[in-house]
Structures are given as structure tokens and as C-alpha cells.
């Protein structure tokens, strides 16, 4: 690279070009998303689950998150939409059959497409099917999944998973794993919108089920009198406690200073203190 006197370095050798840095950064991000748990950032180990956004997680990290939503500092930001195990699907992955020689261990993909044998590295798009969790490359899936002829009964037309023959709905059951940024933004917005809709629906149903105003008013007075009774009970119990405390204190005082009803027995020292402080 120069600087040893043997050659003269020019700007190109000394200044890292921004483009290269950006590319490296992008590669790192891709690796992070396809090889590591989106929540715990630990290497992905089966069982692996995915959510509505197509992000990959270790199932144990999600379990930990569901038990303690603060377990990972930014958990709410990453997967706050996951409220139970119903919001994730355990993936059926196909281990790689052939490992490219010379690749460092952490670069070796662990899974591949069962249809096209393409490795799951983030360089080709992969999808999973929501009903069965089968994971395959988008290309392989498109090439092999065929829409069966319309059912004679006229029911909803379902496709069949090319891997395990589970039926799925082509419209909503195919999710891309780690989709490009625009798509994941769109999915996040859709999730937020669905959540808001659910909330407003809930509020509406609550409003409908509310008691008529007269009943509410009656309930209110009932509540108040109940409160009064309760506070009275608390008061009396407090008074009892206080009396007990006083009694025990006077006992203590008695033991300390002796029974005042008995004739006071003065010693030289107490006499001294009394004359000084009385
Ligand atoms: Zn399947």
C-alpha cells in the first residue's frame, strides 16, 4: 500500500471510499438478519420462529420476552407486536446438504431451500407458509406451487404446500423472510393499523355493554356507602391497634422505670440525675 518509500500512495489508497463502506455495512446487516436472532442477537438455533414481519428469532428468546417484556432492552421496539406464541410460527427448515469448502464457520449457511437447494444466506429471497411453517426460496416456491383446479363444492380455493401438502391461502399465508426495507415498513404500518382498528372495536363494544345511566348512578352511591363502611372498619381497627400500642408501651415504660405506684426506691445515682434534670 505504500508509505514504505517503495511506492507513492495516491488518494485512492488512503481514503476509504464511502461506497465500499456502505456495501460492507449492508452485508453486515444482511448477515445479522439471516444468521442471528432479531431479538437476542444470538446465532440462530432451531427451533426458529418468524413473525408477521418475517423476522427470524430463536424461540427461546421469544419465550423469555413473553415472560418478561423487559428482558431485552429494545424488545418492544423490535417485536412489541408479539403478544403470545400465536403471533409467531415455528419454521420448518431444511439443513444444508453441501458446505462450500474454505468458508469460515460463521459464514456457512445452516439452511437451504428444499426445492431449489439454494442456501439461505439473504442473497436470494425466501418465504415461509403460515399454516405449516415450511421455508423455501421464493423462486423454488413459485416454480413448484401450483394452484389446484377450483373445488367443485365452490369453497375457498386453497393452494397446497409443495413441501408438505398443507393447504394455504395464496393471498395471506405466504410471508417473505426478512423482506426488503420498503416491504417491512409497509408491514409494520399494516400491523399498527390493524392494532388501532382492534382497539377502537374493543372500545365500541365496551361502550355498548355499559350500564344505562340510572343504574350507573345507583352503583355509584352503593359504592360510596360501601366505601364509608370500609373506612369505618379501618378506623376502628386502627383505634384498636393504637390502644394496644399504648398498652404495650406503658408496659415497657413500667419495666424501664419501675411501677410508679410502688414506693420509689432511690439510689445515689438516680437521686443525682433527678436533682440535675428534674
Ligand atoms: Zn408445508
PDB file of C-alpha atoms and ligand atoms in Angstrom:
ATOM      1  CA  UNK A   1       0.000   0.000   0.000  1.00  0.00           C
ATOM      2  CA  UNK A   2       2.986   2.259   0.132  1.00  0.00           C
ATOM      3  CA  UNK A   3       4.269   4.572   2.825  1.00  0.00           C
ATOM      4  CA  UNK A   4       7.440   2.487   2.917  1.00  0.00           C
ATOM      5  CA  UNK A   5       9.261   4.550   0.373  1.00  0.00           C
ATOM      6  CA  UNK A   6       8.847   1.987  -2.332  1.00  0.00           C
ATOM      7  CA  UNK A   7       5.763   3.479  -3.870  1.00  0.00           C
ATOM      8  CA  UNK A   8       3.786   6.655  -3.744  1.00  0.00           C
ATOM      9  CA  UNK A   9       0.269   6.120  -2.439  1.00  0.00           C
ATOM     10  CA  UNK A  10      -2.429   8.235  -4.003  1.00  0.00           C
ATOM     11  CA  UNK A  11      -5.732   9.309  -2.534  1.00  0.00           C
ATOM     12  CA  UNK A  12      -7.490   6.130  -3.627  1.00  0.00           C
ATOM     13  CA  UNK A  13      -5.191   4.050  -1.432  1.00  0.00           C
ATOM     14  CA  UNK A  14      -5.550   6.174   1.673  1.00  0.00           C
ATOM     15  CA  UNK A  15      -9.192   7.261   1.742  1.00  0.00           C
ATOM     16  CA  UNK A  16     -11.812   4.594   2.203  1.00  0.00           C
ATOM     17  CA  UNK A  17     -14.480   5.186  -0.356  1.00  0.00           C
ATOM     18  CA  UNK A  18     -17.936   5.680   1.059  1.00  0.00           C
ATOM     19  CA  UNK A  19     -19.459   3.255  -1.384  1.00  0.00           C
ATOM     20  CA  UNK A  20     -17.307   0.398  -0.175  1.00  0.00           C
ATOM     21  CA  UNK A  21     -18.113   1.154   3.452  1.00  0.00           C
ATOM     22  CA  UNK A  22     -21.818   1.273   2.689  1.00  0.00           C
ATOM     23  CA  UNK A  23     -21.651  -2.039   0.887  1.00  0.00           C
ATOM     24  CA  UNK A  24     -19.813  -3.641   3.793  1.00  0.00           C
ATOM     25  CA  UNK A  25     -22.380  -2.228   6.196  1.00  0.00           C
ATOM     26  CA  UNK A  26     -25.206  -3.629   4.118  1.00  0.00           C
ATOM     27  CA  UNK A  27     -23.557  -7.043   4.027  1.00  0.00           C
ATOM     28  CA  UNK A  28     -23.209  -6.973   7.794  1.00  0.00           C
ATOM     29  CA  UNK A  29     -26.858  -6.070   8.184  1.00  0.00           C
ATOM     30  CA  UNK A  30     -27.899  -8.896   5.882  1.00  0.00           C
ATOM     31  CA  UNK A  31     -25.759 -11.326   7.852  1.00  0.00           C
ATOM     32  CA  UNK A  32     -27.185 -10.055  11.117  1.00  0.00           C
ATOM     33  CA  UNK A  33     -30.737 -10.568   9.919  1.00  0.00           C
ATOM     34  CA  UNK A  34     -30.277 -14.019   8.398  1.00  0.00           C
ATOM     35  CA  UNK A  35     -27.831 -15.621  10.822  1.00  0.00           C
ATOM     36  CA  UNK A  36     -28.782 -14.054  14.152  1.00  0.00           C
ATOM     37  CA  UNK A  37     -31.911 -13.773  16.293  1.00  0.00           C
ATOM     38  CA  UNK A  38     -33.542 -10.368  15.735  1.00  0.00           C
ATOM     39  CA  UNK A  39     -34.268 -10.092  19.452  1.00  0.00           C
ATOM     40  CA  UNK A  40     -31.411 -11.669  21.398  1.00  0.00           C
ATOM     41  CA  UNK A  41     -28.786 -11.175  18.637  1.00  0.00           C
ATOM     42  CA  UNK A  42     -27.550 -14.694  19.386  1.00  0.00           C
ATOM     43  CA  UNK A  43     -26.790 -17.040  16.466  1.00  0.00           C
ATOM     44  CA  UNK A  44     -29.978 -18.643  15.188  1.00  0.00           C
ATOM     45  CA  UNK A  45     -30.501 -22.138  16.564  1.00  0.00           C
ATOM     46  CA  UNK A  46     -33.560 -24.303  15.990  1.00  0.00           C
ATOM     47  CA  UNK A  47     -36.345 -24.040  16.982  1.00  0.00           C
ATOM     48  CA  UNK A  48     -36.504 -20.823  14.990  1.00  0.00           C
ATOM     49  CA  UNK A  49     -39.702 -18.800  14.730  1.00  0.00           C
ATOM     50  CA  UNK A  50     -40.828 -15.946  12.500  1.00  0.00           C
ATOM     51  CA  UNK A  51     -43.456 -13.246  12.965  1.00  0.00           C
ATOM     52  CA  UNK A  52     -45.794 -11.271  10.720  1.00  0.00           C
ATOM     53  CA  UNK A  53     -42.828  -9.119   9.652  1.00  0.00           C
ATOM     54  CA  UNK A  54     -40.798 -12.125   8.510  1.00  0.00           C
ATOM     55  CA  UNK A  55     -38.080 -11.538  11.113  1.00  0.00           C
ATOM     56  CA  UNK A  56     -36.203 -14.542  12.465  1.00  0.00           C
ATOM     57  CA  UNK A  57     -35.957 -15.287  16.185  1.00  0.00           C
ATOM     58  CA  UNK A  58     -34.764 -18.053  18.426  1.00  0.00           C
ATOM     59  CA  UNK A  59     -37.888 -19.449  20.020  1.00  0.00           C
ATOM     60  CA  UNK A  60     -36.349 -19.372  23.497  1.00  0.00           C
ATOM     61  CA  UNK A  61     -35.672 -15.637  23.162  1.00  0.00           C
ATOM     62  CA  UNK A  62     -39.334 -15.049  22.286  1.00  0.00           C
ATOM     63  CA  UNK A  63     -40.431 -17.179  25.248  1.00  0.00           C
ATOM     64  CA  UNK A  64     -38.199 -15.161  27.530  1.00  0.00           C
ATOM     65  CA  UNK A  65     -39.590 -11.936  26.065  1.00  0.00           C
ATOM     66  CA  UNK A  66     -43.183 -13.096  26.605  1.00  0.00           C
ATOM     67  CA  UNK A  67     -42.436 -13.898  30.243  1.00  0.00           C
ATOM     68  CA  UNK A  68     -40.624 -10.634  30.850  1.00  0.00           C
ATOM     69  CA  UNK A  69     -41.159  -7.970  28.212  1.00  0.00           C
ATOM     70  CA  UNK A  70     -38.243  -6.005  29.612  1.00  0.00           C
ATOM     71  CA  UNK A  71     -35.809  -8.910  29.306  1.00  0.00           C
ATOM     72  CA  UNK A  72     -34.264  -7.316  26.216  1.00  0.00           C
ATOM     73  CA  UNK A  73     -33.914  -3.553  26.392  1.00  0.00           C
ATOM     74  CA  UNK A  74     -35.350  -2.757  22.969  1.00  0.00           C
ATOM     75  CA  UNK A  75     -37.708  -5.740  22.818  1.00  0.00           C
ATOM     76  CA  UNK A  76     -40.856  -3.633  22.452  1.00  0.00           C
ATOM     77  CA  UNK A  77     -39.326  -1.797  19.517  1.00  0.00           C
ATOM     78  CA  UNK A  78     -38.274  -4.959  17.722  1.00  0.00           C
ATOM     79  CA  UNK A  79     -41.221  -7.238  18.336  1.00  0.00           C
ATOM     80  CA  UNK A  80     -43.733  -5.388  20.521  1.00  0.00           C
ATOM     81  CA  UNK A  81     -46.461  -6.771  18.253  1.00  0.00           C
ATOM     82  CA  UNK A  82     -45.780 -10.296  19.555  1.00  0.00           C
ATOM     83  CA  UNK A  83     -48.228 -10.811  22.402  1.00  0.00           C
ATOM     84  CA  UNK A  84     -48.270 -14.608  22.542  1.00  0.00           C
ATOM     85  CA  UNK A  85     -46.840 -17.645  20.809  1.00  0.00           C
ATOM     86  CA  UNK A  86     -49.807 -17.404  18.430  1.00  0.00           C
ATOM     87  CA  UNK A  87     -48.125 -14.382  16.854  1.00  0.00           C
ATOM     88  CA  UNK A  88     -45.129 -16.426  15.702  1.00  0.00           C
ATOM     89  CA  UNK A  89     -44.742 -19.568  13.628  1.00  0.00           C
ATOM     90  CA  UNK A  90     -42.121 -22.223  14.238  1.00  0.00           C
ATOM     91  CA  UNK A  91     -40.295 -22.694  10.949  1.00  0.00           C
ATOM     92  CA  UNK A  92     -39.612 -25.987   9.216  1.00  0.00           C
ATOM     93  CA  UNK A  93     -36.126 -25.522   7.823  1.00  0.00           C
ATOM     94  CA  UNK A  94     -34.043 -27.747   5.602  1.00  0.00           C
ATOM     95  CA  UNK A  95     -30.410 -28.189   6.714  1.00  0.00           C
ATOM     96  CA  UNK A  96     -27.774 -27.581   4.042  1.00  0.00           C
ATOM     97  CA  UNK A  97     -26.524 -30.714   2.336  1.00  0.00           C
ATOM     98  CA  UNK A  98     -23.251 -29.488   0.879  1.00  0.00           C
ATOM     99  CA  UNK A  99     -20.940 -27.000   2.520  1.00  0.00           C
ATOM    100  CA  UNK A 100     -18.737 -24.864   0.336  1.00  0.00           C
ATOM    101  CA  UNK A 101     -15.100 -25.553   1.157  1.00  0.00           C
ATOM    102  CA  UNK A 102     -12.916 -22.821   2.528  1.00  0.00           C
ATOM    103  CA  UNK A 103     -15.758 -20.833   4.035  1.00  0.00           C
ATOM    104  CA  UNK A 104     -15.241 -19.740   7.622  1.00  0.00           C
ATOM    105  CA  UNK A 105     -17.565 -21.456  10.036  1.00  0.00           C
ATOM    106  CA  UNK A 106     -19.751 -18.480  10.831  1.00  0.00           C
ATOM    107  CA  UNK A 107     -20.302 -17.743   7.151  1.00  0.00           C
ATOM    108  CA  UNK A 108     -21.611 -21.209   6.440  1.00  0.00           C
ATOM    109  CA  UNK A 109     -25.349 -21.125   5.885  1.00  0.00           C
ATOM    110  CA  UNK A 110     -27.226 -23.629   8.013  1.00  0.00           C
ATOM    111  CA  UNK A 111     -30.332 -23.951   5.891  1.00  0.00           C
ATOM    112  CA  UNK A 112     -31.311 -24.195   2.271  1.00  0.00           C
ATOM    113  CA  UNK A 113     -34.336 -24.315   0.028  1.00  0.00           C
ATOM    114  CA  UNK A 114     -35.720 -27.866  -0.130  1.00  0.00           C
ATOM    115  CA  UNK A 115     -36.868 -27.245  -3.701  1.00  0.00           C
ATOM    116  CA  UNK A 116     -34.001 -25.409  -5.369  1.00  0.00           C
ATOM    117  CA  UNK A 117     -31.179 -26.300  -2.920  1.00  0.00           C
ATOM    118  CA  UNK A 118     -30.239 -22.616  -2.768  1.00  0.00           C
ATOM    119  CA  UNK A 119     -28.565 -21.678   0.512  1.00  0.00           C
ATOM    120  CA  UNK A 120     -30.371 -19.367   2.905  1.00  0.00           C
ATOM    121  CA  UNK A 121     -27.901 -16.510   3.174  1.00  0.00           C
ATOM    122  CA  UNK A 122     -30.066 -13.493   2.498  1.00  0.00           C
ATOM    123  CA  UNK A 123     -28.916 -13.151  -1.103  1.00  0.00           C
ATOM    124  CA  UNK A 124     -31.996 -14.788  -2.586  1.00  0.00           C
ATOM    125  CA  UNK A 125     -35.491 -14.154  -1.212  1.00  0.00           C
ATOM    126  CA  UNK A 126     -37.072 -16.856   0.938  1.00  0.00           C
ATOM    127  CA  UNK A 127     -40.666 -17.291   2.042  1.00  0.00           C
ATOM    128  CA  UNK A 128     -42.492 -19.327   4.653  1.00  0.00           C
ATOM    129  CA  UNK A 129     -46.068 -20.539   4.691  1.00  0.00           C
ATOM    130  CA  UNK A 130     -48.095 -19.545   7.736  1.00  0.00           C
ATOM    131  CA  UNK A 131     -50.183 -22.746   8.152  1.00  0.00           C
ATOM    132  CA  UNK A 132     -47.262 -25.214   8.093  1.00  0.00           C
ATOM    133  CA  UNK A 133     -44.137 -23.074   8.612  1.00  0.00           C
ATOM    134  CA  UNK A 134     -42.298 -24.612   5.645  1.00  0.00           C
ATOM    135  CA  UNK A 135     -39.436 -22.417   4.438  1.00  0.00           C
ATOM    136  CA  UNK A 136     -38.362 -22.316   0.793  1.00  0.00           C
ATOM    137  CA  UNK A 137     -36.815 -19.940  -1.684  1.00  0.00           C
ATOM    138  CA  UNK A 138     -39.272 -17.672  -3.409  1.00  0.00           C
ATOM    139  CA  UNK A 139     -38.116 -18.884  -6.815  1.00  0.00           C
ATOM    140  CA  UNK A 140     -38.499 -22.544  -5.905  1.00  0.00           C
ATOM    141  CA  UNK A 141     -41.879 -21.878  -4.355  1.00  0.00           C
ATOM    142  CA  UNK A 142     -43.119 -20.029  -7.437  1.00  0.00           C
ATOM    143  CA  UNK A 143     -41.850 -22.723  -9.768  1.00  0.00           C
ATOM    144  CA  UNK A 144     -43.393 -25.616  -7.890  1.00  0.00           C
ATOM    145  CA  UNK A 145     -46.544 -24.397  -6.229  1.00  0.00           C
ATOM    146  CA  UNK A 146     -49.484 -24.936  -8.493  1.00  0.00           C
ATOM    147  CA  UNK A 147     -52.971 -23.770  -7.917  1.00  0.00           C
ATOM    148  CA  UNK A 148     -55.282 -26.773  -7.882  1.00  0.00           C
ATOM    149  CA  UNK A 149     -58.387 -26.613 -10.049  1.00  0.00           C
ATOM    150  CA  UNK A 150     -61.291 -24.815  -8.443  1.00  0.00           C
ATOM    151  CA  UNK A 151     -63.040 -27.079  -5.987  1.00  0.00           C
ATOM    152  CA  UNK A 152     -66.372 -28.320  -7.288  1.00  0.00           C
ATOM    153  CA  UNK A 153     -68.038 -27.524  -3.967  1.00  0.00           C
ATOM    154  CA  UNK A 154     -67.339 -23.844  -4.593  1.00  0.00           C
ATOM    155  CA  UNK A 155     -65.477 -23.406  -1.285  1.00  0.00           C
ATOM    156  CA  UNK A 156     -62.471 -21.113  -0.914  1.00  0.00           C
ATOM    157  CA  UNK A 157     -59.751 -22.070  -3.342  1.00  0.00           C
ATOM    158  CA  UNK A 158     -56.624 -23.094  -1.458  1.00  0.00           C
ATOM    159  CA  UNK A 159     -53.147 -23.883  -2.702  1.00  0.00           C
ATOM    160  CA  UNK A 160     -51.092 -26.819  -1.476  1.00  0.00           C
ATOM    161  CA  UNK A 161     -47.643 -26.504   0.118  1.00  0.00           C
ATOM    162  CA  UNK A 162     -45.130 -28.093  -2.307  1.00  0.00           C
ATOM    163  CA  UNK A 163     -43.173 -29.416   0.660  1.00  0.00           C
ATOM    164  CA  UNK A 164     -45.763 -30.957   2.977  1.00  0.00           C
ATOM    165  CA  UNK A 165     -49.068 -30.610   1.096  1.00  0.00           C
ATOM    166  CA  UNK A 166     -50.700 -28.464   3.782  1.00  0.00           C
ATOM    167  CA  UNK A 167     -53.348 -26.189   2.319  1.00  0.00           C
ATOM    168  CA  UNK A 168     -52.709 -22.469   2.409  1.00  0.00           C
ATOM    169  CA  UNK A 169     -54.229 -19.244   1.146  1.00  0.00           C
ATOM    170  CA  UNK A 170     -52.021 -17.696  -1.512  1.00  0.00           C
ATOM    171  CA  UNK A 171     -53.289 -14.231  -0.649  1.00  0.00           C
ATOM    172  CA  UNK A 172     -52.290 -14.044   3.008  1.00  0.00           C
ATOM    173  CA  UNK A 173     -50.385 -17.164   4.051  1.00  0.00           C
ATOM    174  CA  UNK A 174     -47.142 -16.568   2.142  1.00  0.00           C
ATOM    175  CA  UNK A 175     -44.712 -14.420   4.100  1.00  0.00           C
ATOM    176  CA  UNK A 176     -41.346 -13.255   2.897  1.00  0.00           C
ATOM    177  CA  UNK A 177     -38.481 -13.785   5.328  1.00  0.00           C
ATOM    178  CA  UNK A 178     -36.585 -10.581   6.083  1.00  0.00           C
ATOM    179  CA  UNK A 179     -38.284  -8.642   3.266  1.00  0.00           C
ATOM    180  CA  UNK A 180     -36.634  -5.526   1.777  1.00  0.00           C
ATOM    181  CA  UNK A 181     -36.917  -2.355   3.821  1.00  0.00           C
ATOM    182  CA  UNK A 182     -39.893  -0.826   1.974  1.00  0.00           C
ATOM    183  CA  UNK A 183     -41.876  -4.015   2.388  1.00  0.00           C
ATOM    184  CA  UNK A 184     -41.098  -4.368   6.087  1.00  0.00           C
ATOM    185  CA  UNK A 185     -42.066  -0.720   6.650  1.00  0.00           C
ATOM    186  CA  UNK A 186     -45.359  -1.396   4.881  1.00  0.00           C
ATOM    187  CA  UNK A 187     -45.926  -4.490   7.042  1.00  0.00           C
ATOM    188  CA  UNK A 188     -45.184  -2.548  10.221  1.00  0.00           C
ATOM    189  CA  UNK A 189     -47.697   0.131   9.247  1.00  0.00           C
ATOM    190  CA  UNK A 190     -50.292  -2.522   8.418  1.00  0.00           C
ATOM    191  CA  UNK A 191     -49.717  -4.127  11.819  1.00  0.00           C
ATOM    192  CA  UNK A 192     -50.121  -0.790  13.596  1.00  0.00           C
ATOM    193  CA  UNK A 193     -53.306  -0.063  11.635  1.00  0.00           C
ATOM    194  CA  UNK A 194     -54.758  -3.477  12.481  1.00  0.00           C
ATOM    195  CA  UNK A 195     -53.941  -2.890  16.139  1.00  0.00           C
ATOM    196  CA  UNK A 196     -55.637   0.517  16.141  1.00  0.00           C
ATOM    197  CA  UNK A 197     -58.716  -0.959  14.490  1.00  0.00           C
ATOM    198  CA  UNK A 198     -58.886  -3.732  17.057  1.00  0.00           C
ATOM    199  CA  UNK A 199     -58.631  -1.189  19.856  1.00  0.00           C
ATOM    200  CA  UNK A 200     -61.422   1.027  18.523  1.00  0.00           C
ATOM    201  CA  UNK A 201     -63.628  -2.029  18.011  1.00  0.00           C
ATOM    202  CA  UNK A 202     -62.991  -3.077  21.590  1.00  0.00           C
ATOM    203  CA  UNK A 203     -63.805   0.400  22.850  1.00  0.00           C
ATOM    204  CA  UNK A 204     -67.052   0.404  20.879  1.00  0.00           C
ATOM    205  CA  UNK A 205     -68.131  -2.947  22.269  1.00  0.00           C
ATOM    206  CA  UNK A 206     -67.308  -1.738  25.763  1.00  0.00           C
ATOM    207  CA  UNK A 207     -69.420   1.373  25.241  1.00  0.00           C
ATOM    208  CA  UNK A 208     -72.357  -0.740  24.087  1.00  0.00           C
ATOM    209  CA  UNK A 209     -72.139  -3.064  27.066  1.00  0.00           C
ATOM    210  CA  UNK A 210     -72.047  -0.165  29.542  1.00  0.00           C
ATOM    211  CA  UNK A 211     -74.888   0.077  32.057  1.00  0.00           C
ATOM    212  CA  UNK A 212     -77.687   2.592  31.486  1.00  0.00           C
ATOM    213  CA  UNK A 213     -77.047   5.888  33.334  1.00  0.00           C
ATOM    214  CA  UNK A 214     -79.634   5.355  36.122  1.00  0.00           C
ATOM    215  CA  UNK A 215     -78.067   2.060  37.059  1.00  0.00           C
ATOM    216  CA  UNK A 216     -74.628   3.616  36.970  1.00  0.00           C
ATOM    217  CA  UNK A 217     -75.738   6.343  39.382  1.00  0.00           C
ATOM    218  CA  UNK A 218     -77.157   3.778  41.790  1.00  0.00           C
ATOM    219  CA  UNK A 219     -73.982   1.798  41.516  1.00  0.00           C
ATOM    220  CA  UNK A 220     -72.094   4.956  42.415  1.00  0.00           C
ATOM    221  CA  UNK A 221     -73.991   5.547  45.675  1.00  0.00           C
ATOM    222  CA  UNK A 222     -73.671   1.894  46.573  1.00  0.00           C
ATOM    223  CA  UNK A 223     -70.005   2.188  46.051  1.00  0.00           C
ATOM    224  CA  UNK A 224     -69.827   5.295  48.227  1.00  0.00           C
ATOM    225  CA  UNK A 225     -71.674   3.774  51.159  1.00  0.00           C
ATOM    226  CA  UNK A 226     -69.552   0.689  50.795  1.00  0.00           C
ATOM    227  CA  UNK A 227     -66.524   2.906  50.941  1.00  0.00           C
ATOM    228  CA  UNK A 228     -67.824   4.575  54.112  1.00  0.00           C
ATOM    229  CA  UNK A 229     -68.409   1.240  55.806  1.00  0.00           C
ATOM    230  CA  UNK A 230     -64.964   0.141  54.839  1.00  0.00           C
ATOM    231  CA  UNK A 231     -63.345   3.304  56.159  1.00  0.00           C
ATOM    232  CA  UNK A 232     -65.242   2.968  59.429  1.00  0.00           C
ATOM    233  CA  UNK A 233     -63.993  -0.571  59.824  1.00  0.00           C
ATOM    234  CA  UNK A 234     -60.482   0.613  59.123  1.00  0.00           C
ATOM    235  CA  UNK A 235     -60.865   3.392  61.663  1.00  0.00           C
ATOM    236  CA  UNK A 236     -61.992   1.081  64.430  1.00  0.00           C
ATOM    237  CA  UNK A 237     -59.243  -1.388  63.716  1.00  0.00           C
ATOM    238  CA  UNK A 238     -56.749   1.476  63.740  1.00  0.00           C
ATOM    239  CA  UNK A 239     -58.070   2.654  67.095  1.00  0.00           C
ATOM    240  CA  UNK A 240     -57.689  -0.843  68.483  1.00  0.00           C
ATOM    241  CA  UNK A 241     -54.128  -1.003  67.225  1.00  0.00           C
ATOM    242  CA  UNK A 242     -53.388   2.345  68.823  1.00  0.00           C
ATOM    243  CA  UNK A 243     -54.810   1.232  72.162  1.00  0.00           C
ATOM    244  CA  UNK A 244     -52.753  -1.937  72.013  1.00  0.00           C
ATOM    245  CA  UNK A 245     -49.655   0.047  71.189  1.00  0.00           C
ATOM    246  CA  UNK A 246     -50.246   2.377  74.128  1.00  0.00           C
ATOM    247  CA  UNK A 247     -50.784  -0.543  76.474  1.00  0.00           C
ATOM    248  CA  UNK A 248     -47.620  -2.273  75.388  1.00  0.00           C
ATOM    249  CA  UNK A 249     -45.719   0.985  75.607  1.00  0.00           C
ATOM    250  CA  UNK A 250     -46.831   1.639  79.139  1.00  0.00           C
ATOM    251  CA  UNK A 251     -45.727  -1.899  79.956  1.00  0.00           C
ATOM    252  CA  UNK A 252     -42.361  -1.107  78.528  1.00  0.00           C
ATOM    253  CA  UNK A 253     -42.235   2.157  80.392  1.00  0.00           C
ATOM    254  CA  UNK A 254     -43.185   0.346  83.567  1.00  0.00           C
ATOM    255  CA  UNK A 255     -40.416  -2.167  83.119  1.00  0.00           C
ATOM    256  CA  UNK A 256     -37.953   0.620  82.458  1.00  0.00           C
ATOM    257  CA  UNK A 257     -38.836   2.949  85.259  1.00  0.00           C
ATOM    258  CA  UNK A 258     -40.448   0.561  87.645  1.00  0.00           C
ATOM    259  CA  UNK A 259     -44.046   0.625  88.772  1.00  0.00           C
ATOM    260  CA  UNK A 260     -44.838   4.223  89.747  1.00  0.00           C
ATOM    261  CA  UNK A 261     -47.458   3.008  92.238  1.00  0.00           C
ATOM    262  CA  UNK A 262     -44.763   1.312  94.280  1.00  0.00           C
ATOM    263  CA  UNK A 263     -42.699   3.357  96.628  1.00  0.00           C
ATOM    264  CA  UNK A 264     -39.809   4.827  94.733  1.00  0.00           C
ATOM    265  CA  UNK A 265     -36.511   3.297  95.643  1.00  0.00           C
ATOM    266  CA  UNK A 266     -33.869   5.908  95.090  1.00  0.00           C
ATOM    267  CA  UNK A 267     -30.220   5.172  94.773  1.00  0.00           C
ATOM    268  CA  UNK A 268     -27.370   7.578  94.906  1.00  0.00           C
ATOM    269  CA  UNK A 269     -27.120   7.854  91.084  1.00  0.00           C
ATOM    270  CA  UNK A 270     -30.812   8.321  90.339  1.00  0.00           C
ATOM    271  CA  UNK A 271     -31.015  10.899  93.057  1.00  0.00           C
ATOM    272  CA  UNK A 272     -28.191  12.709  91.370  1.00  0.00           C
ATOM    273  CA  UNK A 273     -29.819  12.666  87.935  1.00  0.00           C
ATOM    274  CA  UNK A 274     -33.137  13.740  89.292  1.00  0.00           C
ATOM    275  CA  UNK A 275     -31.714  16.680  91.084  1.00  0.00           C
ATOM    276  CA  UNK A 276     -29.885  17.642  87.953  1.00  0.00           C
ATOM    277  CA  UNK A 277     -32.666  17.196  85.398  1.00  0.00           C
ATOM    278  CA  UNK A 278     -35.927  17.376  87.240  1.00  0.00           C
TER     279      UNK A 278
HETATM  280 ZN1  LIG B   1     -45.556 -27.031   4.275  1.00  0.00          ZN
END
